[in-house]
Coordinates of C-alpha atoms in Angstrom, one line a residue:
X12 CA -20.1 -52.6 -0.5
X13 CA -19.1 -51.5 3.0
X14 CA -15.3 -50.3 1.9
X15 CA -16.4 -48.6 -1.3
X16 CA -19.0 -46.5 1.3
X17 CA -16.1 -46.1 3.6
X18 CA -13.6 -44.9 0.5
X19 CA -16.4 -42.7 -0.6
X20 CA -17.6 -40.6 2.5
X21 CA -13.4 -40.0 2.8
X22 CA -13.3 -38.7 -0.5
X23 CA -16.0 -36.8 -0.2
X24 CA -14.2 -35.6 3.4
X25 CA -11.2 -34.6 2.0
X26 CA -13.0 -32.8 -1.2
X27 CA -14.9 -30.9 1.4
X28 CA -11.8 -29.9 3.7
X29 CA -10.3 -28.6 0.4
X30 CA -13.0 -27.1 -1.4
X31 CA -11.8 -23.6 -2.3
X32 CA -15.6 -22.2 -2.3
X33 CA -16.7 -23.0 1.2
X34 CA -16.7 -20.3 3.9
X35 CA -13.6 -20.6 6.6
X36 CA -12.5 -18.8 9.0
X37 CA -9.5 -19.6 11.8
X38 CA -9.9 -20.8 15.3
X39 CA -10.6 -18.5 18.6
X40 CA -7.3 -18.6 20.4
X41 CA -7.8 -20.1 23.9
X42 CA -5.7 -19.2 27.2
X43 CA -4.0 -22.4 27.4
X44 CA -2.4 -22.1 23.8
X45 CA -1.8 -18.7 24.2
X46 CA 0.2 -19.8 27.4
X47 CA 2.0 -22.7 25.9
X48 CA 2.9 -19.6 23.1
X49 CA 4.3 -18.1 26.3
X50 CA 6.5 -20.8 27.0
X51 CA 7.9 -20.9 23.5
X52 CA 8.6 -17.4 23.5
X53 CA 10.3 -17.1 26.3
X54 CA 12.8 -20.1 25.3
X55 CA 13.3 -18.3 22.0
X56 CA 14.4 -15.4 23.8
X57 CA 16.8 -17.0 26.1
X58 CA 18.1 -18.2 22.8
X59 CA 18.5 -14.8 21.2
X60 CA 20.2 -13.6 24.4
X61 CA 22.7 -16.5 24.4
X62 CA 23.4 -15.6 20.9
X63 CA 23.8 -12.2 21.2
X64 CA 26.8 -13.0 24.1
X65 CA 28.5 -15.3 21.4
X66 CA 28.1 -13.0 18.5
X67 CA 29.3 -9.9 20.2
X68 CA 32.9 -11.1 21.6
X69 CA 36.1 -9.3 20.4
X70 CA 37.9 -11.9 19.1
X71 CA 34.9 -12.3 16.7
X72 CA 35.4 -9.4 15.0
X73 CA 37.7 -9.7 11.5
X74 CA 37.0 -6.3 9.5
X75 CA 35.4 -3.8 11.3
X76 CA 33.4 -2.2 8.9
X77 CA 32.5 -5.6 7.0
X78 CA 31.3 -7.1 11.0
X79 CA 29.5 -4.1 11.6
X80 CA 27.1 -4.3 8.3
X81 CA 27.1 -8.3 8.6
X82 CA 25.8 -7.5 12.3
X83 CA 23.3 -4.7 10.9
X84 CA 21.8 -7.1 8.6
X85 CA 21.9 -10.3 10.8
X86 CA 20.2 -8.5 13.9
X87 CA 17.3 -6.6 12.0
X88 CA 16.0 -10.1 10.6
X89 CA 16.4 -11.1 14.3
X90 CA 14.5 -8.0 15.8
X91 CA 12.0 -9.2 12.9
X92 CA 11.6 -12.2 14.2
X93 CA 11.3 -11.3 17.9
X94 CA 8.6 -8.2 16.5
X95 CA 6.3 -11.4 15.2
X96 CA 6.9 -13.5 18.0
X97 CA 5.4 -10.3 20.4
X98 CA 2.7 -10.2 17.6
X99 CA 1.5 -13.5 18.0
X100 CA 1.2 -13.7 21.7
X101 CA -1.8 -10.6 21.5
X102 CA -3.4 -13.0 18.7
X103 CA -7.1 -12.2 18.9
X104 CA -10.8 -13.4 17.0
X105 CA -13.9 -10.7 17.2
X106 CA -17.0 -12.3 17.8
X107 CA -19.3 -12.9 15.2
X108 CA -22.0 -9.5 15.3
X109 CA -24.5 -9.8 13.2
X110 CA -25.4 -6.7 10.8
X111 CA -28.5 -4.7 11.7
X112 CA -30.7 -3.9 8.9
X113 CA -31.3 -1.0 6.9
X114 CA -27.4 0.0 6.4
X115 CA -26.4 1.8 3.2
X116 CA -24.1 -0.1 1.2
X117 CA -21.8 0.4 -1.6
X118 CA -19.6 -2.3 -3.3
X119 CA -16.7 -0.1 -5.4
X120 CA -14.9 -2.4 -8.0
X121 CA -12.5 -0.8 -10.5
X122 CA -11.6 -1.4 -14.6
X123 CA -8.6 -0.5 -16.2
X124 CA -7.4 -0.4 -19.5
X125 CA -6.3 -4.1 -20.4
X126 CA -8.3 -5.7 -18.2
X127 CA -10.3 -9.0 -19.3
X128 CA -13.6 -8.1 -19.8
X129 CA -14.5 -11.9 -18.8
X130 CA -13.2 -11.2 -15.2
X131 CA -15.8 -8.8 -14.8
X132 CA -18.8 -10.9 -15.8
X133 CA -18.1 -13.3 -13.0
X134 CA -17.1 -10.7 -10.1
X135 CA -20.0 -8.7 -11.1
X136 CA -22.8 -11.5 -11.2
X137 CA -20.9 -12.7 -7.6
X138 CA -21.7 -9.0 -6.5
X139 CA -25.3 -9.3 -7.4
X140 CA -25.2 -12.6 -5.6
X141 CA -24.2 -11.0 -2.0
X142 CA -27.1 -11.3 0.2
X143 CA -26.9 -8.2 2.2
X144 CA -28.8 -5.4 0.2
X145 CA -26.5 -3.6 -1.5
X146 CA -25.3 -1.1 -4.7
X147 CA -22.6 -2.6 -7.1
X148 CA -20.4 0.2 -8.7
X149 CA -18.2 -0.3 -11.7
X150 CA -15.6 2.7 -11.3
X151 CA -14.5 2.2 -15.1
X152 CA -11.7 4.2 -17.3
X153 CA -11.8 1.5 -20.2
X154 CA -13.8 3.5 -22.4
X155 CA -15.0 0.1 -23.7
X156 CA -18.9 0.4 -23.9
X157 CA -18.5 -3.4 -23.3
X158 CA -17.8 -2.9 -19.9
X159 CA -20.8 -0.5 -19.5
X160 CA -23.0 -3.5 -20.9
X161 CA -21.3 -6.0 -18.3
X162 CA -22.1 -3.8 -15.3
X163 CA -25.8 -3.2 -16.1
X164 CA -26.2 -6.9 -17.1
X165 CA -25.4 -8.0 -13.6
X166 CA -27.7 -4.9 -11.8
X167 CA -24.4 -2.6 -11.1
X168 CA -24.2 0.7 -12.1
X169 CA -21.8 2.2 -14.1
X170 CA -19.8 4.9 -13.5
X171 CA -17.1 6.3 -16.6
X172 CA -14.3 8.0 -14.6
X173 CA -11.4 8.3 -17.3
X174 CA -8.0 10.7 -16.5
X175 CA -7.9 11.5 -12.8
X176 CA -4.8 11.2 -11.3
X177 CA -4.0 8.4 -8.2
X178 CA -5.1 5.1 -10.6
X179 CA -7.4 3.4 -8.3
X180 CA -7.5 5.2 -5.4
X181 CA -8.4 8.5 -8.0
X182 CA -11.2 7.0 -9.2
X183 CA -12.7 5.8 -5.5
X184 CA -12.1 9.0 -4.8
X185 CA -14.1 10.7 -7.6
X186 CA -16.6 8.0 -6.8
X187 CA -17.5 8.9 -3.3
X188 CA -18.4 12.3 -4.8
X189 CA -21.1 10.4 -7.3
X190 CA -22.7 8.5 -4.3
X191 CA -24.2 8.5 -1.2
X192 CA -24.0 5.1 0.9
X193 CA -22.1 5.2 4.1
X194 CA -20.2 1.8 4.0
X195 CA -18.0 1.1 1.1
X196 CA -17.0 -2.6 0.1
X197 CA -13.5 -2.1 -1.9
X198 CA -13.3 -4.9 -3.8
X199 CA -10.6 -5.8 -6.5
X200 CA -12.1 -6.8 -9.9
X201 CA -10.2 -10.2 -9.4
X202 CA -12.0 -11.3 -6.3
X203 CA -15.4 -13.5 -6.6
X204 CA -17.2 -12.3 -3.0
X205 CA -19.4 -15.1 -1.3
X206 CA -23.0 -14.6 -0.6
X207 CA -22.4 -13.9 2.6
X208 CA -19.4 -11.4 2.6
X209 CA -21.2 -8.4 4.3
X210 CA -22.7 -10.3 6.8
X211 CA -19.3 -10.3 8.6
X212 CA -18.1 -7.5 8.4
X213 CA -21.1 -4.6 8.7
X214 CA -22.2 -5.3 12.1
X215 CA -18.9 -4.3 13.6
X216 CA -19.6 -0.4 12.8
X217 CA -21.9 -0.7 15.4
X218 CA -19.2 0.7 17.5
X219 CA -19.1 4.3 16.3
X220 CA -15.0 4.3 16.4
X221 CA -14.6 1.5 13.7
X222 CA -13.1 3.0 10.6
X223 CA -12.4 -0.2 8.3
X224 CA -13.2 -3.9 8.7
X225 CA -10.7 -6.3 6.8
X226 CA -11.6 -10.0 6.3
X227 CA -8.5 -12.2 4.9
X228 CA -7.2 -12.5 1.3
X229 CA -7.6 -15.7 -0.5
X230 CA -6.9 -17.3 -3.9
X231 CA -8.4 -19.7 -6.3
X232 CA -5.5 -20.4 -8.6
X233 CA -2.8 -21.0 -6.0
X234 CA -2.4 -24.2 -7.4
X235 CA -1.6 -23.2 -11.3
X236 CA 1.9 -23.0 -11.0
X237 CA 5.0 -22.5 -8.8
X238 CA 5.3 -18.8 -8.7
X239 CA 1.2 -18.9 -7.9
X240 CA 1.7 -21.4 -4.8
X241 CA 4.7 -19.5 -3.4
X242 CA 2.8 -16.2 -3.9
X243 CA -0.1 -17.2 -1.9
X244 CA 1.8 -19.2 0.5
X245 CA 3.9 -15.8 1.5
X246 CA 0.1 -14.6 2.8
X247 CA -1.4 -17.2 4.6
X248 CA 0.5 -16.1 7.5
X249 CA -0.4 -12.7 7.1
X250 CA -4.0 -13.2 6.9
X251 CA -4.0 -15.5 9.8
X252 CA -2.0 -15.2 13.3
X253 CA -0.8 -11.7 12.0
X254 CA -3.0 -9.5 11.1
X255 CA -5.0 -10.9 14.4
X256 CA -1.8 -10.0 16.5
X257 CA -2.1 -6.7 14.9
X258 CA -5.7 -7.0 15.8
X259 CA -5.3 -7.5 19.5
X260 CA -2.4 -4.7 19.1
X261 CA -4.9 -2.4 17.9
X262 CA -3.5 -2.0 14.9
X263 CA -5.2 -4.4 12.1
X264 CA -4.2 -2.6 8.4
X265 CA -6.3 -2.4 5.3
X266 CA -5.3 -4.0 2.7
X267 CA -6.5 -2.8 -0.4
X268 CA -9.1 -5.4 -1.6
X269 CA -11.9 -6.7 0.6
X270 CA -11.7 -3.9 3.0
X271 CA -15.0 -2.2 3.8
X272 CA -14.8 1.3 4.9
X273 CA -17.2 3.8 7.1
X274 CA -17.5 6.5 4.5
X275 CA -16.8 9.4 7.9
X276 CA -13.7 7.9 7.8
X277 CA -12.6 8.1 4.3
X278 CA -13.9 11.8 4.6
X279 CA -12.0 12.5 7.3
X280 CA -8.6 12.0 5.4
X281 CA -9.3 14.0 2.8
X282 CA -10.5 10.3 0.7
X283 CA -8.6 7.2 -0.2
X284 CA -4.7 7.5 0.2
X285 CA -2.7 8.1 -3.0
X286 CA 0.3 6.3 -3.7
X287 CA 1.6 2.6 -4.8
X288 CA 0.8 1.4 -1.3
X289 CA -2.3 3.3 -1.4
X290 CA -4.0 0.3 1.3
X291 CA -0.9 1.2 3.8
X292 CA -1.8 5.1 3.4
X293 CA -5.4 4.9 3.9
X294 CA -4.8 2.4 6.4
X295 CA -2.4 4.8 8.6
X296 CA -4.0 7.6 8.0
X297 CA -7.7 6.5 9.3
X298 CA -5.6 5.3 12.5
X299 CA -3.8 8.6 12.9
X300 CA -7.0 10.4 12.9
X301 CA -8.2 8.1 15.8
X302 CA -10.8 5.7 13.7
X303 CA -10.0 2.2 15.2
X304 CA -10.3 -1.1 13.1
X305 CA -11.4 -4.9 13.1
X306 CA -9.7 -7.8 11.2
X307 CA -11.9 -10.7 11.0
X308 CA -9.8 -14.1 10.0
X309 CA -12.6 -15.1 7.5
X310 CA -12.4 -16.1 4.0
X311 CA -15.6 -14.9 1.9
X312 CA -13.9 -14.5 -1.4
X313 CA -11.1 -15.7 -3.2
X314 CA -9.0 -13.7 -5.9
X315 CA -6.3 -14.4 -8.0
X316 CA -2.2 -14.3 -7.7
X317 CA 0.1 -13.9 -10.4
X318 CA 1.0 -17.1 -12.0
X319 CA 4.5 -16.1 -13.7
X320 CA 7.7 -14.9 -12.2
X321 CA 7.7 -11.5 -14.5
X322 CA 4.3 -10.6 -13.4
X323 CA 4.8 -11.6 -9.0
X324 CA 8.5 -9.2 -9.6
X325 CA 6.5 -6.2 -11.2
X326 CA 3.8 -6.8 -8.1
X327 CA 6.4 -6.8 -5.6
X328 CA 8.1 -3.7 -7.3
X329 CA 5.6 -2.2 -7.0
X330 CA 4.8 -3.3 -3.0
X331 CA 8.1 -2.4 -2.5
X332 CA 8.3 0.8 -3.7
X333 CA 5.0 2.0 -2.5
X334 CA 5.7 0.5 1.8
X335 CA 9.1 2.3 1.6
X336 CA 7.1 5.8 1.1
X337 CA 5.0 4.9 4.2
X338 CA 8.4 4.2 6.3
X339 CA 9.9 7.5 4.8
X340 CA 6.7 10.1 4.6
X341 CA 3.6 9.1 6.3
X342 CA 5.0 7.4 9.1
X343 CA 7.3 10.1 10.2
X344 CA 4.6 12.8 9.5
X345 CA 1.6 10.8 11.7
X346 CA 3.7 8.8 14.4
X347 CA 2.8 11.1 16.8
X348 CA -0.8 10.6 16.3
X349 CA -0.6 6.5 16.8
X350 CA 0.0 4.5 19.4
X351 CA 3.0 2.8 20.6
X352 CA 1.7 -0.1 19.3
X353 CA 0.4 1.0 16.2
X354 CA 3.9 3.2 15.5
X355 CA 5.6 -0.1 15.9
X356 CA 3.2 -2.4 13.6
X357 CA 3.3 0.2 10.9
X358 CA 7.2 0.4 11.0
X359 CA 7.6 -3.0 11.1
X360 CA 5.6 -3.5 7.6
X361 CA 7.2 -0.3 5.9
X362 CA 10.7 -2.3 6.6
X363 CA 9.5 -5.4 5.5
X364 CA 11.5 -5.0 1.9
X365 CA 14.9 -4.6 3.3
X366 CA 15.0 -7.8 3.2
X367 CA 16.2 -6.9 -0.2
X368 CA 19.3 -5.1 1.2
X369 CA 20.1 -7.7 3.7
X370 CA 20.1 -10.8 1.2
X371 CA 22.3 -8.4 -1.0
X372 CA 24.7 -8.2 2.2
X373 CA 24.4 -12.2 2.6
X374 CA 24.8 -12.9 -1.0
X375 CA 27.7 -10.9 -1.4
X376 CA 29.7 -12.2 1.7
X377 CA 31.2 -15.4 0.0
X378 CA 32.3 -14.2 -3.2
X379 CA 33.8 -11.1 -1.3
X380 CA 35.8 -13.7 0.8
X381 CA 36.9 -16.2 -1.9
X382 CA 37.9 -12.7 -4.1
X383 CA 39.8 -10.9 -1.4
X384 CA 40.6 -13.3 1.7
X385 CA 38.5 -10.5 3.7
X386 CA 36.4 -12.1 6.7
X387 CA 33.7 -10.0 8.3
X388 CA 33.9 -12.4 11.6
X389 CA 36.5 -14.8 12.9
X390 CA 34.1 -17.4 13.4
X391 CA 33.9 -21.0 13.9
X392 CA 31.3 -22.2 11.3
X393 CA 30.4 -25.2 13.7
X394 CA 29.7 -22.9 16.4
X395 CA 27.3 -20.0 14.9
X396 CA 25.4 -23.6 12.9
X397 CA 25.9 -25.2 16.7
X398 CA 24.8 -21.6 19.1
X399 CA 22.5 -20.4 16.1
X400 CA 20.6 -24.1 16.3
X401 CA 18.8 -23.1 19.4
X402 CA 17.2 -19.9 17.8
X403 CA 16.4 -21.6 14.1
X404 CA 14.1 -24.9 15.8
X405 CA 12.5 -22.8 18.2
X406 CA 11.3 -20.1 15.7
X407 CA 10.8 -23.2 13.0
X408 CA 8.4 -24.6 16.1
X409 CA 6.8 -21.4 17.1
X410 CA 5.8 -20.6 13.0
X411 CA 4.3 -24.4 12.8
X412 CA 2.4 -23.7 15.9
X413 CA 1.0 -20.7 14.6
X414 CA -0.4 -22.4 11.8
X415 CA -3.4 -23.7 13.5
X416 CA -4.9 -19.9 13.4
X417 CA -4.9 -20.0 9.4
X418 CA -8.1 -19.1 8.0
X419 CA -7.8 -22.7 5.9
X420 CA -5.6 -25.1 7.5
X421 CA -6.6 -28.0 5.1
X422 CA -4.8 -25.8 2.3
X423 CA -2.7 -23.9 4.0
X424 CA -0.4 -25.3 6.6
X425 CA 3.0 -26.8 5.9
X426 CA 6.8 -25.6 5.4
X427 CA 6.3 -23.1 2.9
X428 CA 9.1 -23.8 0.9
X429 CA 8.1 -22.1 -2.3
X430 CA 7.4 -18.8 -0.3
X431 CA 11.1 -19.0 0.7
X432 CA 12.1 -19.5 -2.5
X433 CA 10.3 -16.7 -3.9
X434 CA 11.2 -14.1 -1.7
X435 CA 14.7 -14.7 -1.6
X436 CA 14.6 -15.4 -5.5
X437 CA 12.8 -11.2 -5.5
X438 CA 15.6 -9.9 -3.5
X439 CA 16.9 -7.6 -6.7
X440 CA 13.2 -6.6 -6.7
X441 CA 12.9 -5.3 -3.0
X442 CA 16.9 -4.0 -3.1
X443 CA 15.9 -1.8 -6.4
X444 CA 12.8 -0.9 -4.7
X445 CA 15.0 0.5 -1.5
X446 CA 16.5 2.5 -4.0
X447 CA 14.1 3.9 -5.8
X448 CA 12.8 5.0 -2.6
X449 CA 16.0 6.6 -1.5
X450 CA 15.9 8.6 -4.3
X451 CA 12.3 9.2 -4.4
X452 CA 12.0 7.9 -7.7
X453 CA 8.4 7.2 -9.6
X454 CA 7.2 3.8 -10.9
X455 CA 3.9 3.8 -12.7
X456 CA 0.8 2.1 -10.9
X457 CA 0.6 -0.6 -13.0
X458 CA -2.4 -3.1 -12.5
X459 CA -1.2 -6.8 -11.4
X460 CA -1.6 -9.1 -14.1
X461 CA -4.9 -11.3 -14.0
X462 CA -3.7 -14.4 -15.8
X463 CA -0.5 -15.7 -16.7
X464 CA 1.9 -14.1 -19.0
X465 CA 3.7 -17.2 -20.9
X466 CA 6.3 -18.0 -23.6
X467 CA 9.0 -15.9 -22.3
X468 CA 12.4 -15.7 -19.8
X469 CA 11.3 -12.5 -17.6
X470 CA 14.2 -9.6 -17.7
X471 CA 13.9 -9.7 -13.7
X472 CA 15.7 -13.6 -13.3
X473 CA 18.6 -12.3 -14.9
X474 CA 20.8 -11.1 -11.4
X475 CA 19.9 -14.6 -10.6
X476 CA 21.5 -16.2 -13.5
X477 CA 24.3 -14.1 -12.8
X478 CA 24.2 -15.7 -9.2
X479 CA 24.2 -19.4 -10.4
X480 CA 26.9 -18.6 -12.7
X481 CA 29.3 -16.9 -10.2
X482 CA 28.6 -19.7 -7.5
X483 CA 29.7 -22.6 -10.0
X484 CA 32.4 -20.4 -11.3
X485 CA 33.9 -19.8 -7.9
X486 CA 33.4 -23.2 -7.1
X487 CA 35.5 -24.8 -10.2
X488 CA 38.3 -22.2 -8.9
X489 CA 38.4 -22.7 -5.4
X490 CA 38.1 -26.5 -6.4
X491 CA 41.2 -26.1 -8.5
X492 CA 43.4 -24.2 -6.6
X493 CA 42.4 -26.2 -3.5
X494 CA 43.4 -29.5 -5.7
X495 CA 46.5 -28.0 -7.3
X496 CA 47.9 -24.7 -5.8
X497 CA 47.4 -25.0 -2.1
X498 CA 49.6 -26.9 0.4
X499 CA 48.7 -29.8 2.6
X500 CA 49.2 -28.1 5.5
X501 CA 47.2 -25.0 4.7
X502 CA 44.3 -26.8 3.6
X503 CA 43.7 -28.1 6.5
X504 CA 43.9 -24.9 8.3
X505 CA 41.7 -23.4 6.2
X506 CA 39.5 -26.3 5.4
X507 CA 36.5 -24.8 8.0
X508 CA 36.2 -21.4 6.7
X509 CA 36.6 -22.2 2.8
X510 CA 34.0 -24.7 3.1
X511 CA 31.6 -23.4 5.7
X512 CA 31.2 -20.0 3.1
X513 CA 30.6 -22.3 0.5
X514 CA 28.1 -24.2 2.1
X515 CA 26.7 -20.6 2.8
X516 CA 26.8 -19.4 -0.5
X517 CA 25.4 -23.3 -1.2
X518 CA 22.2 -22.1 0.1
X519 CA 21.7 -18.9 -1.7
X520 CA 22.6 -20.9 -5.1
X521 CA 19.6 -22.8 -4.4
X522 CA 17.4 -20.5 -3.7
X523 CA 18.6 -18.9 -7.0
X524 CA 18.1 -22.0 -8.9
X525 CA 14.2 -22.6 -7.5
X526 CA 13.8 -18.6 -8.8
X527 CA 15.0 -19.7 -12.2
X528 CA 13.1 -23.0 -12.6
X529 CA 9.9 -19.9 -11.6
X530 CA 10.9 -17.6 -14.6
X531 CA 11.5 -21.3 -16.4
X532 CA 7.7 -22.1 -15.8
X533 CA 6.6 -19.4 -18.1
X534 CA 7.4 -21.4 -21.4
X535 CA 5.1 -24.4 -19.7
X536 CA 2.1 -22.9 -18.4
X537 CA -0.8 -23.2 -20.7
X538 CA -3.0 -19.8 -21.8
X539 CA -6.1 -20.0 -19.9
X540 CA -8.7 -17.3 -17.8
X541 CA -8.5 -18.8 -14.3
X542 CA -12.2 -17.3 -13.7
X543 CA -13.7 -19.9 -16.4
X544 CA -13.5 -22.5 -14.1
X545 CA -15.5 -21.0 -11.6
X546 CA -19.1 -22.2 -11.0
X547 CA -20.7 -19.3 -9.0
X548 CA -23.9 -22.0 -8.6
X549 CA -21.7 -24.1 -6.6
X550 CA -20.4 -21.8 -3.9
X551 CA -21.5 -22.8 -0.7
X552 CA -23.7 -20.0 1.2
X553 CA -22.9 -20.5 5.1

């Protein structure tokens, strides 16, 4: 029948456009997008400039000190903004060069204690399945002999490196010692590489300068829960437009897995960076010592996310934590050995996390006013929603428009809601990082959990329990005096600034609420390895 044909090549469409095991890779910018960009740009600016001339009038200011911090934490998420707006407009694709044969090749993967031996079977087998010829290393501290057995089932060779400081960077480290091959493939024991992985990325160190080629992160269990959708969706960004802005910048970072490395310019840091961020160290180090890099927007592998709330707030601890030290120590110590650009890109990421300090600021704001009467600004709420329009639908248009340059539109394009949610829901996270940082605390390097960990209320939703709680609170009792305590007359006066905080508190209570229904999930996902449902037979070779 001709409409059941018709219903079936579209199905078989769509199943293609979203088949999580097919190569992609974004667009090549052209010079008529990247002018229409422009145009965008420059409107936003005007926007930002017109702010800035409301914002900063005297008779805006009510406390000092409390308009001064409200400003601080206002204009960095604005210089943010502008930063990625500069970023995109040098977006930039390499072309395609094909490897030359006859390269020496290493693929480093690493085990740690804990770790489902499961996993391993399938990365390892994928591994063997890369076409480029290669050497598979297991970098192991188990002291399983199970993962010994794994490793030489699927052709890679073992290698027992148990105690050495520096978690995974130690043990690449100690493995670069053991062998001899002078590109290294880091890949994380999580990711299931395509056939074709090296085929994009080797022929680039063809230019003698190239330290490090990155391809893009992706994931095959984005779709298992909330937390795992709002995880991946804070990274398509990243691994699209971004890190090719940073490209064209000159600055394209490592990041961690699927990162091959010219072994010259490991060596020539002394080996992989140590630390919680140990990606962003390696990464700045290499371009301090004048090794240049290439991101290619392609997806040859996908990995996993976490797929509970607990287990995304240890991660992001951990992130957190580990980019401060590059803003506080390694940036300061190699800035004068980058360039402008590079100096800028790399401070820009270390202060990615005060996001935690600033939603702190924004949260607090409200409760501080209905609590004391104390206004940072004596400001119309109609005006800053009215002047602060202009700003919010142009960046809203230019962020949309950048979505074209994802490395899988079909999957990846949209609002990005959960993302939002997520990161505003890990602002205790990033805020206790800060301060673990300005006190130069340690937190252990602890591996990211593979699968998800159910059947329980994670410790780190509580400060947004406490959140929900105080919003409803305050609202019953500013609800109450309002109906009961507070004359006519001064509730209208008042009416503006009572209500425009609350509606501003309104929006952080959501976002609290969406990071509690996240810690919720746990009780509902089910128990299962994500890598099961993977048929290796079935991903498609380019």
């Amino acid at each position: 029948m001709p409409g059941l044909e018709y219903e079936s090549i579209c199905g078989m469409a769509k199943k293609s456009k979203n088949d999580l095991w097919q190569f992609r890779e974004a667009l090549r910018p052209r010079t008529r997008e990247k002018f229409f960009l422009l145009v965008l740009m420059i409107a936003g600016f005007l926007s930002i400039v017109q702010f800035a001339d409301w914002w900063f009038r005297a008779r805006h200011i009510g406390n000092i000190l409390m308009f001064i911090l409200l400003s601080l934490c206002f204009w960095y998420l604005i210089s943010r903004l502008v930063l990625v707006w500069i970023n995109n407009l040098h977006i930039k694709k390499p072309q395609h060069i094909a490897p030359p044969e006859g390269l020496s090749v290493a693929i480093f993967t690493t085990s740690s204690p804990g770790e489902p031996l499961e996993m391993f079977k399938k990365t390892l087998e994928a591994c063997r399945n890369i076409r480029y010829p290669h050497t598979t290393y297991l970098l192991d501290d188990t002291q399983n002999p199970a993962f010994r057995n794994v490793a030489e089932e699927h052709g890679a060779v073992w290698l027992e490196i148990v105690g050495l400081p520096g978690a995974k960077a130690g043990k690449i480290n100690r493995a670069l010692q053991l062998t001899k091959q002078d590109f290294i493939l880091i890949l994380d024991p999580d990711h299931i590489p395509f056939p074709e992985f090296l085929d994009h990325t080797l022929g680039f160190f063809q230019e003698e300068k190239v330290g490090f080629v990155q391809v893009a992160q992706a994931y095959y269990n984005q779709f298992r829960s909330f937390t795992a959708k709002g995880a991946a969706e804070q990274t398509y960004s990243f691994y699209g437009p971004t890190q090719m802005g940073l490209y064209g910048l000159g600055g394209s970072v490592a990041i961690g897995a699927n990162c091959t490395f010219r072994r010259k310019a490991l060596e020539s840091i002394g080996g992989h960076g140590i630390g919680l961020a140990e990606d962003l160290i390696t990464s700045i180090r290499i371009h301090a010592a004048g090794w240049t890099s290439v991101y290619k927007p392609v997806i040859v592998s996908r990995g996993l996310v976490p797929e509970d709330f607990g287990s995304f707030c240890k991660q992001q601890l951990k992130w957190a934590r580990g980019v401060f030290e590059v803003s506080f120590v390694e940036l300061p110590r190699l800035a004068g050995k980058l360039t402008f650009w590079q100096r800028l890109s790399y401070f820009s990421i270390g202060t990615y996390y005060m996001v935690g300090a600033t939603s702190f600021v924004f949260t607090l704001i409200p409760f501080l006013y209905f609590l004391t009467g104390i206004l940072p600004a004596q400001m119309s709420f109609v005006d800053f929603v009215i002047h602060g329009s202009f700003i919010a639908i142009i960046a809203i248009g230019i962020y949309l428009y950048m979505e074209k340059w994802m490395c899988h539109p079909a999957t990846e394009q949209g609002f990005h809601w959960r993302g939002m949610i997520l990161k505003f829901a890990c602002w205790p996270v990033y805020f206790l990082g800060f301060l673990l940082a300005m006190v130069n605390a340690d937190i252990p390097y602890i591996p990211t959990a593979k699968k998800a960990v159910t059947g329980y209320f994670t410790p780190f939703a509580r400060p947004l329990v406490f959140h929900v709680l105080l919003f409803i609170l305050t609202l019953v009792v500013v609800f109450i005096r309002r109906r009961y305590f507070i004359p006519e007359g001064e509730l209208v006066l008042s009416a503006e600034k009572v209500w425009g905080m609350m509606g501003f508190a309104f929006l952080a209570f959501i976002m609290s609420v969406g990071g509690i229904f996240a810690a919720l999930e746990a009780h509902l996902l089910k128990e299962e390895d994500p890598w099961d449902s993977v048929d290796l037979s079935k991903i498609k070779k380019q």
